[in-house]
Coordinates of C-alpha atoms in Angstrom, one line a residue:
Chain A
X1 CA 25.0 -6.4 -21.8
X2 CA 21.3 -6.6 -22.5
X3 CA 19.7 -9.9 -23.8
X4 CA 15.8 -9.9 -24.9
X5 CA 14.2 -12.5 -26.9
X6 CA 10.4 -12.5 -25.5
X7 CA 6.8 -12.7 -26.7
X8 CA 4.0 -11.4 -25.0
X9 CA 0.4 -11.5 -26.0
X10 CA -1.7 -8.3 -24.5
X11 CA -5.1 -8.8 -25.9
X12 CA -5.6 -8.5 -29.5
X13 CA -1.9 -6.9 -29.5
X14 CA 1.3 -9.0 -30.1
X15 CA 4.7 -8.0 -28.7
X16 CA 7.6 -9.6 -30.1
X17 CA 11.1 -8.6 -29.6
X18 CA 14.5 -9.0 -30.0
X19 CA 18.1 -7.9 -29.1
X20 CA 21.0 -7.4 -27.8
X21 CA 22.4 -4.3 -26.4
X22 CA 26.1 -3.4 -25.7
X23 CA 25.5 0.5 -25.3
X24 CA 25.5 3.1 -23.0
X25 CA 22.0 4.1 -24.1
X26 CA 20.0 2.0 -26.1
X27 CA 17.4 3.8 -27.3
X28 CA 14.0 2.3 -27.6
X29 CA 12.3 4.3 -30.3
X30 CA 8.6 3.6 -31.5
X31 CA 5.1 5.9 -31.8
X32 CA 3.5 5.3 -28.9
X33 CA 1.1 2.0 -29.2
X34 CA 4.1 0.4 -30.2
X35 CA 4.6 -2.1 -27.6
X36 CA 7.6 0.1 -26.0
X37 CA 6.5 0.5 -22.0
X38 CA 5.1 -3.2 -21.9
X39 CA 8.6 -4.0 -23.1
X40 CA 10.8 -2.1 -20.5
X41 CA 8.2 -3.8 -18.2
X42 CA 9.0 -6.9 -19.2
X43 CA 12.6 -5.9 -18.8
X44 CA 11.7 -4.7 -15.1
X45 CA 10.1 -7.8 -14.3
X46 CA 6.7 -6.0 -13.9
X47 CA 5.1 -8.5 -16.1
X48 CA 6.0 -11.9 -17.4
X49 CA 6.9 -12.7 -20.8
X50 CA 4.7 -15.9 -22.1
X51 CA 8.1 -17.2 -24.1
X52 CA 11.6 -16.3 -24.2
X53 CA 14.6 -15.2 -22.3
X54 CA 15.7 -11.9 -20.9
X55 CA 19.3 -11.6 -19.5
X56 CA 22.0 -9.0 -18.1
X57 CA 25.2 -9.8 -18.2
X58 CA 25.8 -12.9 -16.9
X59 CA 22.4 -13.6 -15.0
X60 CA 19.0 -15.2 -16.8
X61 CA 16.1 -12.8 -16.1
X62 CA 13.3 -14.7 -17.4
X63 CA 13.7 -18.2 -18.9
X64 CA 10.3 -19.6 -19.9
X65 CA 11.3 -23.0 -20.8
X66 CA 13.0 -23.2 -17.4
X67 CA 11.0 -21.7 -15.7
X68 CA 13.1 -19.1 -14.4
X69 CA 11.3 -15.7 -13.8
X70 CA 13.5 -13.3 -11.4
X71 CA 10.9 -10.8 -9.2
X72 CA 11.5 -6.8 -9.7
X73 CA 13.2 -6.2 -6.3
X74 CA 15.9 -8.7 -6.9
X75 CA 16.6 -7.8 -10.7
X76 CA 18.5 -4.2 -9.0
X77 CA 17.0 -2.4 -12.0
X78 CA 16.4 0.5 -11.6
X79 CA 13.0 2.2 -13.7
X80 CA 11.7 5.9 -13.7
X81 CA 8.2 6.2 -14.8
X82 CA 6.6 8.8 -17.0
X83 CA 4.8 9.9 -14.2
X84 CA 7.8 9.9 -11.3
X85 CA 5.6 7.7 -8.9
X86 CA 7.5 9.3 -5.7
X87 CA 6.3 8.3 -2.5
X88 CA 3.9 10.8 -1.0
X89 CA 4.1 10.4 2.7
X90 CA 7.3 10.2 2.2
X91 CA 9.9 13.8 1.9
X92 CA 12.2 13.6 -1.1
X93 CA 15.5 12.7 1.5
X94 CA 13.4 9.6 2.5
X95 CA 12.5 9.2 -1.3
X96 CA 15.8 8.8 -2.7
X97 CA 17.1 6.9 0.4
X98 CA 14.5 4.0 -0.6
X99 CA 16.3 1.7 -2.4
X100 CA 19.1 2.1 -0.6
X101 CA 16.8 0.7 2.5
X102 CA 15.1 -1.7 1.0
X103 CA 18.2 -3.1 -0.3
X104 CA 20.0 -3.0 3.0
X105 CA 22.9 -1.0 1.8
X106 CA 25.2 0.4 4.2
X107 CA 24.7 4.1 4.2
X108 CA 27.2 6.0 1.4
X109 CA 27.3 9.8 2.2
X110 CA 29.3 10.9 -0.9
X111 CA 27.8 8.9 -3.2
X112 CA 24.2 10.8 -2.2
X113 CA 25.8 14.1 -2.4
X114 CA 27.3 13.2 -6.1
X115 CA 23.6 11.9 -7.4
X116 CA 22.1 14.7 -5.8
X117 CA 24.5 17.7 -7.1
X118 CA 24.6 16.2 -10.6
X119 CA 20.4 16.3 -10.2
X120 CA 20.8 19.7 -8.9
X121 CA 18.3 18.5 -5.8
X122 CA 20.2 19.2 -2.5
X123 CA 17.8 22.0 -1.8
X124 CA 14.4 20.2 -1.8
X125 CA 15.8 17.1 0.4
X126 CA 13.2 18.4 3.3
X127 CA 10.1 18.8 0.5
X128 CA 6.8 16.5 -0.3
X129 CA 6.6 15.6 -3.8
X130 CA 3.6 17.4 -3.6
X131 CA 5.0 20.6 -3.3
X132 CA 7.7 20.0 -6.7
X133 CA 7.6 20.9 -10.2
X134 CA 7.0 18.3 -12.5
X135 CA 10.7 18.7 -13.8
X136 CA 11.8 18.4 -9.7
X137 CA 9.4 15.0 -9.4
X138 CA 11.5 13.5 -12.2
X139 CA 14.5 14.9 -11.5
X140 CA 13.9 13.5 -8.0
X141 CA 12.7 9.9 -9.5
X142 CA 16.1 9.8 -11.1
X143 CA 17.9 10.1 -8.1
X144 CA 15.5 7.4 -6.5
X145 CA 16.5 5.3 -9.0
X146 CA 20.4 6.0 -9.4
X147 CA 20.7 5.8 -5.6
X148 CA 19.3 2.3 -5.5
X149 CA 22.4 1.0 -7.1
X150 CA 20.8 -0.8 -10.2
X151 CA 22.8 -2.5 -12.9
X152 CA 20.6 -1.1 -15.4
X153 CA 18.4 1.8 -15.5
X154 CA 15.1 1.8 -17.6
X155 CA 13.8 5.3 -18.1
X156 CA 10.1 5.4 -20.2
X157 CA 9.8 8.9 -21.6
X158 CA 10.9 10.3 -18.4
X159 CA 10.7 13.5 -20.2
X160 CA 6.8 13.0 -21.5
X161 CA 4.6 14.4 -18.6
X162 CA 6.6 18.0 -19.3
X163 CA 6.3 20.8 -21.8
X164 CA 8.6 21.9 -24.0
X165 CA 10.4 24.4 -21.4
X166 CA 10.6 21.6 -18.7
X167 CA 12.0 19.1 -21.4
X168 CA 14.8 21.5 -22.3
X169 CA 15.4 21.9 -18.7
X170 CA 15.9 18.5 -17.9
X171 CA 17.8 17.0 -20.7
X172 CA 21.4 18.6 -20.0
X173 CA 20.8 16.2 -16.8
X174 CA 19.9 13.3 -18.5
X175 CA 23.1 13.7 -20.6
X176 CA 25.2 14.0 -17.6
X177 CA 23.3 11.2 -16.5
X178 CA 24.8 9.0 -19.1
X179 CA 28.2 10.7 -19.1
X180 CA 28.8 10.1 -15.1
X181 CA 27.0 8.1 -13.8
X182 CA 28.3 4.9 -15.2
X183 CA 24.9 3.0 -15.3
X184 CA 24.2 1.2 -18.4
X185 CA 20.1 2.7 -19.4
X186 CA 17.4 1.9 -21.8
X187 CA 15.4 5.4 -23.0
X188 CA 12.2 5.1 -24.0
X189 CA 10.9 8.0 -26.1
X190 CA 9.2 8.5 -29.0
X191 CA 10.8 12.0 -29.6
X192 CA 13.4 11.4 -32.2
X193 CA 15.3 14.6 -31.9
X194 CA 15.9 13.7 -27.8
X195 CA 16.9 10.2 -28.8
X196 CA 19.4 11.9 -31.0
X197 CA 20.7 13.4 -27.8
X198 CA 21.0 10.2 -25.4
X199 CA 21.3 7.3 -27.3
X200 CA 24.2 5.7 -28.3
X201 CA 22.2 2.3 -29.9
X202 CA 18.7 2.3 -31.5
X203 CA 15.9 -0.2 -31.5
X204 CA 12.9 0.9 -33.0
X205 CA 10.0 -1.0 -32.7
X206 CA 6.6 -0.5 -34.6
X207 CA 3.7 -2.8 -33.8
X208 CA 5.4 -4.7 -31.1
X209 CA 7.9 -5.8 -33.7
X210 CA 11.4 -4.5 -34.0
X211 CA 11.7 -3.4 -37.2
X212 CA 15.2 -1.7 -37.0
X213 CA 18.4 -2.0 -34.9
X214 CA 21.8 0.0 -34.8
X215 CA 23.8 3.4 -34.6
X216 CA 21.7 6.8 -34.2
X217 CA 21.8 6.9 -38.1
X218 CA 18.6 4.1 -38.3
X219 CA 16.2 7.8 -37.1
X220 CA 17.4 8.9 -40.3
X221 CA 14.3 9.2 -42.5
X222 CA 11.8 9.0 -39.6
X223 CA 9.4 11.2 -37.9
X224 CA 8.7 11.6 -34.8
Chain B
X1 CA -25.8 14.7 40.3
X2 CA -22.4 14.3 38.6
X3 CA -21.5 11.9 41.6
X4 CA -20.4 9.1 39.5
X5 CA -20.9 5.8 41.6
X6 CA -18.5 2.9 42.0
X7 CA -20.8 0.6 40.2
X8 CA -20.8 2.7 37.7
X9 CA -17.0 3.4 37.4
X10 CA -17.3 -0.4 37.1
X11 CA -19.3 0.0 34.1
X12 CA -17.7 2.6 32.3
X13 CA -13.9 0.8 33.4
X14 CA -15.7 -2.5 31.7
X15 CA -16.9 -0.7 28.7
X16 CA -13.5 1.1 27.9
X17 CA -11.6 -2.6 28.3
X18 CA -14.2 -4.2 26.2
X19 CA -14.0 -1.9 23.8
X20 CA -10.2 -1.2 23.4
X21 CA -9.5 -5.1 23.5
X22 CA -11.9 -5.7 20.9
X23 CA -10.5 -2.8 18.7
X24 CA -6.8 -4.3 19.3
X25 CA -7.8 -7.7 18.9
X26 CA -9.9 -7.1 15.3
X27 CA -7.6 -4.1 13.6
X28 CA -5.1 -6.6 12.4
X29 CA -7.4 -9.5 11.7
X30 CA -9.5 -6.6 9.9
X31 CA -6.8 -5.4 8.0
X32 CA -6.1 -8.5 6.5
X33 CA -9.6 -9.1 5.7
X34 CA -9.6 -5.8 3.7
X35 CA -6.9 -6.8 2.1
X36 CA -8.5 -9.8 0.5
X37 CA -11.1 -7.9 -0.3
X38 CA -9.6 -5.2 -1.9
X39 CA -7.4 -7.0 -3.5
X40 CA -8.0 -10.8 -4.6
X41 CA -11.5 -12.4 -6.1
X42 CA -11.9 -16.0 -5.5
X43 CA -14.4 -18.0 -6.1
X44 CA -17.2 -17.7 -3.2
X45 CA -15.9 -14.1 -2.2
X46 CA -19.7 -12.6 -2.1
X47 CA -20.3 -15.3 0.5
X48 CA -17.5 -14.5 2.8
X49 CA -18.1 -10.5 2.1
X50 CA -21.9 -11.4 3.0
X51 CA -20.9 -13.3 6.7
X52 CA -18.7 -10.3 7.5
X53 CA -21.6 -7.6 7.1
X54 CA -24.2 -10.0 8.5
X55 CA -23.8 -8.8 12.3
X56 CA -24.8 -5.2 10.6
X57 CA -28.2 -6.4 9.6
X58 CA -29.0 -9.7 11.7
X59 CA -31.0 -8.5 14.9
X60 CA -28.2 -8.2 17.7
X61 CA -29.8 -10.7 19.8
X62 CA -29.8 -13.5 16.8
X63 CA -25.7 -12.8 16.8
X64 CA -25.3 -12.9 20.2
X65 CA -27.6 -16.5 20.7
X66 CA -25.2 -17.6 17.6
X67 CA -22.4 -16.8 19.6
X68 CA -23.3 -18.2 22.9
X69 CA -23.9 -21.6 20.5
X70 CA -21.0 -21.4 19.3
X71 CA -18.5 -20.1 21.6
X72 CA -20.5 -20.9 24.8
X73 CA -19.4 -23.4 27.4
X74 CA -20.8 -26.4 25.5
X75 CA -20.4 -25.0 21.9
X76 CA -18.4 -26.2 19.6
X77 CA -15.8 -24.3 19.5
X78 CA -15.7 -23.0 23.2
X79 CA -15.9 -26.0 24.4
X80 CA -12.5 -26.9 22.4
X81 CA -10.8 -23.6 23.5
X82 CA -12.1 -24.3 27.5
X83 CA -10.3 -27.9 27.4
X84 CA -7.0 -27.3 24.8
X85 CA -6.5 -23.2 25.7
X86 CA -8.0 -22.8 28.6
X87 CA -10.1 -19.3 27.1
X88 CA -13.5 -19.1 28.5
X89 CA -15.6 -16.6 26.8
X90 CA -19.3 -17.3 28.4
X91 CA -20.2 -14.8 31.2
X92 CA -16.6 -13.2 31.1
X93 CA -15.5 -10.0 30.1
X94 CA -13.6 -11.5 27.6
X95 CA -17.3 -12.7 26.3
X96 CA -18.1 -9.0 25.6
X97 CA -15.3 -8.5 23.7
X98 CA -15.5 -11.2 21.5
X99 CA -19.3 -9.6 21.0
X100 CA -18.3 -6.9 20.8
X101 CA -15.4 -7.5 18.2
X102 CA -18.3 -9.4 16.1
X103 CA -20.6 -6.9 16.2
X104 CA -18.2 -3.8 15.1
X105 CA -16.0 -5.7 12.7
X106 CA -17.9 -4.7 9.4
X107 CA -17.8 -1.1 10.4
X108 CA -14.0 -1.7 11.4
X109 CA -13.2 -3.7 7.7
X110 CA -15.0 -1.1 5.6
X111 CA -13.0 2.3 5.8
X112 CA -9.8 0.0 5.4
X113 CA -10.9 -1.5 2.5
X114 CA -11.9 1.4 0.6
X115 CA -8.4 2.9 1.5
X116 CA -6.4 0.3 -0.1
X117 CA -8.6 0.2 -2.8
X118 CA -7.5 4.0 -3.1
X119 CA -4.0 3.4 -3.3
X120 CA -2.2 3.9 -6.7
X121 CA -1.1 0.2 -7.3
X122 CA 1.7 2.0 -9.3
X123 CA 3.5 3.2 -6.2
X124 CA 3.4 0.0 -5.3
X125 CA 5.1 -1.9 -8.2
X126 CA 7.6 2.0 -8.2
X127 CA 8.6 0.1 -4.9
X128 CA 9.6 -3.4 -6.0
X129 CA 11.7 -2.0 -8.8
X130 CA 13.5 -0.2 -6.1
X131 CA 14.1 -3.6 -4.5
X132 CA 11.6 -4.0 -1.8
X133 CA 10.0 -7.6 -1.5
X134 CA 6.3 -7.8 -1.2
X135 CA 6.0 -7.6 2.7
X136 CA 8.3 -4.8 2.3
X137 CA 6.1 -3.0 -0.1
X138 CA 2.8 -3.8 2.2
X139 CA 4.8 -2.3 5.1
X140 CA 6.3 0.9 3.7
X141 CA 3.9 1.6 1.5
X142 CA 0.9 0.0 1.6
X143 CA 0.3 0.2 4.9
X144 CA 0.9 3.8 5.6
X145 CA -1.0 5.0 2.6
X146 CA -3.9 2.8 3.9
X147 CA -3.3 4.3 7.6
X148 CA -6.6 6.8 7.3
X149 CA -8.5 4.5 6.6
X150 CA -7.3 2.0 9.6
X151 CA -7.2 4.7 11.7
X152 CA -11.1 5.7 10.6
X153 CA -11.8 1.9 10.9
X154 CA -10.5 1.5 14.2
X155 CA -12.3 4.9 15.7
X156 CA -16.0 3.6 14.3
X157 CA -15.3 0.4 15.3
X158 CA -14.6 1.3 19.1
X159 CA -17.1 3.8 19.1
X160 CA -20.0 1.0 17.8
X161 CA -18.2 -1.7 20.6
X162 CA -18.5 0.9 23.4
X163 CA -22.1 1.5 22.4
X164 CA -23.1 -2.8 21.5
X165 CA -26.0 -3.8 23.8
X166 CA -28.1 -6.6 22.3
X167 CA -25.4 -9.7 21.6
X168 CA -23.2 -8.6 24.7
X169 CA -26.0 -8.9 26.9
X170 CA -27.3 -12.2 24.9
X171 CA -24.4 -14.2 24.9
X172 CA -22.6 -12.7 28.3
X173 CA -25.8 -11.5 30.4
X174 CA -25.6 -8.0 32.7
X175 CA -22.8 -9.0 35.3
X176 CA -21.7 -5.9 37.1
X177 CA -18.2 -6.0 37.2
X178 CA -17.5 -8.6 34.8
X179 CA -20.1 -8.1 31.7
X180 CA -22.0 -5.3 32.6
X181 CA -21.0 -2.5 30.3
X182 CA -22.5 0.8 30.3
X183 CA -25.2 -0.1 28.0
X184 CA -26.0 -3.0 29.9
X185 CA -26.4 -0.7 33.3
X186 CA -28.5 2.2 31.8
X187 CA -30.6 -1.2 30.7
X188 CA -30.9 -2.3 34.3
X189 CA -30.9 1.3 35.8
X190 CA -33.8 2.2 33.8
X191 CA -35.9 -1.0 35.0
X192 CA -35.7 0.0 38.4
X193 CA -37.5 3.1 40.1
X194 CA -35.0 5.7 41.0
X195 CA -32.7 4.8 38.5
X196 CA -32.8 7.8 36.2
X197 CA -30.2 9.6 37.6
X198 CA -27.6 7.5 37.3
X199 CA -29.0 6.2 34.1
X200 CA -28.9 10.1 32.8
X201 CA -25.0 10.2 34.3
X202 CA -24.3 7.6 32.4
X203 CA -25.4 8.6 29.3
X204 CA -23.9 11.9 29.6
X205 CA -20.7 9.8 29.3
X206 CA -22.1 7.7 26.3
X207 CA -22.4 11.2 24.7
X208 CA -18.7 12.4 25.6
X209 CA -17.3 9.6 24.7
X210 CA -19.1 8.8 21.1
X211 CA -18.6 12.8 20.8
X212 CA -14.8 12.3 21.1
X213 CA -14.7 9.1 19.5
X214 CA -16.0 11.2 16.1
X215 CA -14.0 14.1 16.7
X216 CA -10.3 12.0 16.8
X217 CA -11.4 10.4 13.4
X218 CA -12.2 13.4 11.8
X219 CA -8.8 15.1 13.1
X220 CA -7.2 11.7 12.0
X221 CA -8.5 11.9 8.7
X222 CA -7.6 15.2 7.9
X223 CA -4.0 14.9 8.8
X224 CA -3.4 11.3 7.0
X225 CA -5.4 13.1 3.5
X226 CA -2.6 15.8 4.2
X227 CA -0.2 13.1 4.3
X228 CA -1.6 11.3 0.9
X229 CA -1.0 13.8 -1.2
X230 CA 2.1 14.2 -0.4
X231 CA 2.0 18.2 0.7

C-alpha cells in the first residue's frame, strides 16, 4: 500500500497531492505539465517534499514534521525513466546485475532467467546500450529495475521516448509485467488508451492537484 | 653520440621518479578538487579556483621561492613536518616532487573537471534508485565515466612535471643525483663548454618522452569516448 500526502513548491508551480493506493497499477494520469514526474520523484526520494508524509506499507518514507526523509537507495524502489538511463560503460548483463550489487544480494540464477525471458532480452546480455533500440533500452531498464528487488516500481511514461510501432511493441511486456511479476507499480502516462491497458486504479492529476481518483472508469470523458 | 652517461641516467632515473610520484601523489588529491569544483559553489570558490591555477601564470621561480618559504627547512610548515613527521622536502628529491606536483596540478585538475561536469547527473540519481549509496554511485559510476578525463589529467600533468625547470631548481637547487632532473642538467650542461652533446642526448629524450606522453592520452581518450557512449 501506497500513502502520499505531500506539497512541493517548484517555482511559480504548486504540487499538491493526495492518496492512497491499494492496486496493482495505479495509474497516474495528467497532460504533461501536470506535476506527474516531480511526483513519482518525490515518491523515489529524488527530491524532498516541503510538507507531508509518504509511506509503503508499513515504513514512513518522508515525514516532514519528524523529520524523517528515507534516501533513494534504501527506499528499494525501483524507477524506469522515460529515457532508460542504462549505464554506458557498462554491457546490458552488468546493467541488470546492478541493483542486485549494490544491494548485496546473493546471486539468484533463475530469477534472472525469469526477468529476462519475460523481457524477451537473453540475447543482448553481451551488448552496450549503445548498440539497442530504443524499445531494447527500456525493455532492458525494466529488467534493471525488476532485478533490483524493489517493493514498488515507478515507471514514468516508460513508453514516451518510442513511436507508435515501438509502443505496440512493448506494451504486451508491460502487461505481463503486471501479471507476473508480482511487484506493486505506479504508471505514469498521459496516453489514456495505454492507461486503459495497465492500470487497475486511477489518479489523475491536473495542475499539480489531483482532481480525480478511482476505477479505470474516472478516463471516461477525457482526452488524452 | 647516443652513449647515454651515468650522470645522465641519473637524471633521466630522477626525472621519471619525480614525475611519476608527483602524478600518484596529486591524481587523487586532484580528483577531489575537481569534484568540488564541478560540483558544489561555496562562498569564496573563485578564490580557491584562482590559488589552484596560480602556478600556471606566476613566474616558476616566484612558486618555487614561495615554496622553499613555506616548505623549506625553517618554513612554516616544513619546519612542522621535519620535527612531528620526519619529511624533509628542501634539497631532496622528494623537494622536486612536491614542485613539481605544484607546478602541474592545474593542468592535472582541469581535464577532470570538465569530465565530471560531462557526466549525465541522471545516471547518477538511475543509480541510487537502484540502491547504491553515494560513495557507491561516485565509485561505479562516477568515477569510471569521469576516467578520460583522469586519465588525460594524469598524462599532461606528468608530461608538464617531467618537463618543470624554474620552481624545482628554486626551491631544491641542481643536485645530481638527488634534485637534478633532466631539465636541471641540459641547464648545467649547456653552461659548460663541451656540454652540447650530452645536452642534445638529453633532449632527444625530452622529445621521446613528451612525444609518448601525448601519444598514450590521445589513445586513452579515444578508447574511454568509446566507452562513454556506451558502443
Amino acid at each position: 500500500m501506497l500513502r502520499v500526502d505531500i506539497v512541493k513548491q517548484l517555482g511559480d508551480f504548486a504540487l499538491e497531492a493526495a492518496f492512497t493506493s491499494e492496486g496493482r497499477v495505479t495509474g497516474l494520469f495528467g497532460a504533461s505539465g501536470a506535476g506527474k514526474t516531480s511526483l513519482v520523484n518525490i515518491i523515489a526520494g529524488l527530491l524532498r517534499p516541503d510538507r507531508g508524509t509518504i509511506a509503503l506499507d508499513d515504513e514512513i518514507l518522508d515525514d516532514t514534521a519528524r523529520g524523517v526523509h528515507v534516501p533513494p537507495h534504501r527506499r528499494r524502489i525501483g524507477y524506469v525513466f522515460q529515457d532508460a538511463r542504462l549505464f554506458p560503460h557498462m554491457d546490458v548483463a552488468q546493467n541488470l546485475d546492478y541493483g542486485r550489487r549494490m544491494n548485496g544480494l546473493a546471486a539468484d540464477a533463475a530469477q534472472n532467467k525469469r526477468v529476462t525471458d519475460l523481457l524477451d532480452i537473453g540475447h543482448l546480455l553481451d551488448r552496450r546500450p549503445g548498440k539497442l533500440s530504443g524499445g531494447e533500452r527500456q525493455r532492458v531498464a525494466l529488467g534493471r529495475a525488476l532485478l533490483s528487488k524493489p517493493r514498488l516500481l515507478l515507471l514514468d511514461e516508460p513508453l514516451g521516448s518510442l513511436d507508435e510501432g515501438r509502443k505496440v511493441e512493448i506494451l504486451p511486456y508491460l502487461v505481463r509485467l503486471r501479471d507476473e511479476a508480482n511487484v506493486p507499480m505506479v504508471y505514469v502516462s498521459h496516453d489514456s488508451a495505454e492507461m486503459r491497458q495497465l492500470a487497475t486504479q486511477i489518479v489523475m492529476l491536473r495542475g499539480g492537484k489531483v482532481t480525480a481518483l478511482g476505477g479505470v472508469k474516472v478516463l471516461s470523458g477525457t482526452t488524452a | 653520440m647516443f652513449d647515454i652517461s651515468p650522470t645522465e641516467w641519473m637524471a633521466i632515473r630522477l626525472s621519471l621518479r619525480v614525475a611519476l610520484v608527483a602524478t600518484l601523489v596529486a591524481t587523487p588529491l586532484g580528483i577531489g578538487v575537481a569534484w568540488v569544483l564541478a560540483r558544489r559553489t561555496f562562498w569564496g570558490k573563485s578564490a580557491v579556483e584562482a590559488l589552484i591555477f596560480l602556478p600556471l601564470v606566476l613566474p616558476p621561480v616566484v612558486t618555487g621561492y614561495l615554496l622553499l618559504l613555506t616548505f623549506g627547512r625553517r618554513g612554516l610548515v616544513g619546519a612542522w613536518l621535519a620535527d612531528h613527521l620526519g619529511i624533509v622536502f628542501s634539497f631532496r628529491w622528494t623537494g622536486a616532487a612536491l614542485a613539481c606536483g605544484v607546478m602541474s596540478f592545474p593542468l592535472l585538475v582541469q581535464p577532470i573537471r570538465l569530465s565530471l561536469a560531462a557526466i549525465d547527473r541522471r545516471l547518477e540519481q538511475a543509480a541510487s534508485t537502484l540502491g547504491a549509496a553515494p560513495w557507491q554511485v561516485f565509485a561505479t559510476v562516477t568515477l569510471p565515466l569521469a576516467l578520460p578525463g583522469i586519465l588525460a589529467g594524469m598524462v599532461l600533468g606528468f608530461a608538464k612535471a617531467i618537463g618543470e625547470f624554474g620552481a624545482t631548481i628554486t626551491f631544491v637547487s641542481n643536485i645530481p643525483g638527488e634534485t637534478q632532473t633532466i631539465a636541471s642538467a641540459i641547464h648545467s650542461l649547456t653552461q659548460v663548454p663541451d656540454g652540447d652533446p650530452a645536452a642534445l642526448r638529453l633532449v632527444v629524450v625530452s622529445i621521446i618522452l613528451a612525444t609518448g606522453a601525448l601519444v598514450c592520452s590521445e589513445w586513452f581518450a579515444r578508447r574511454a569516448t568509446r566507452r562513454l557512449h556506451g558502443n
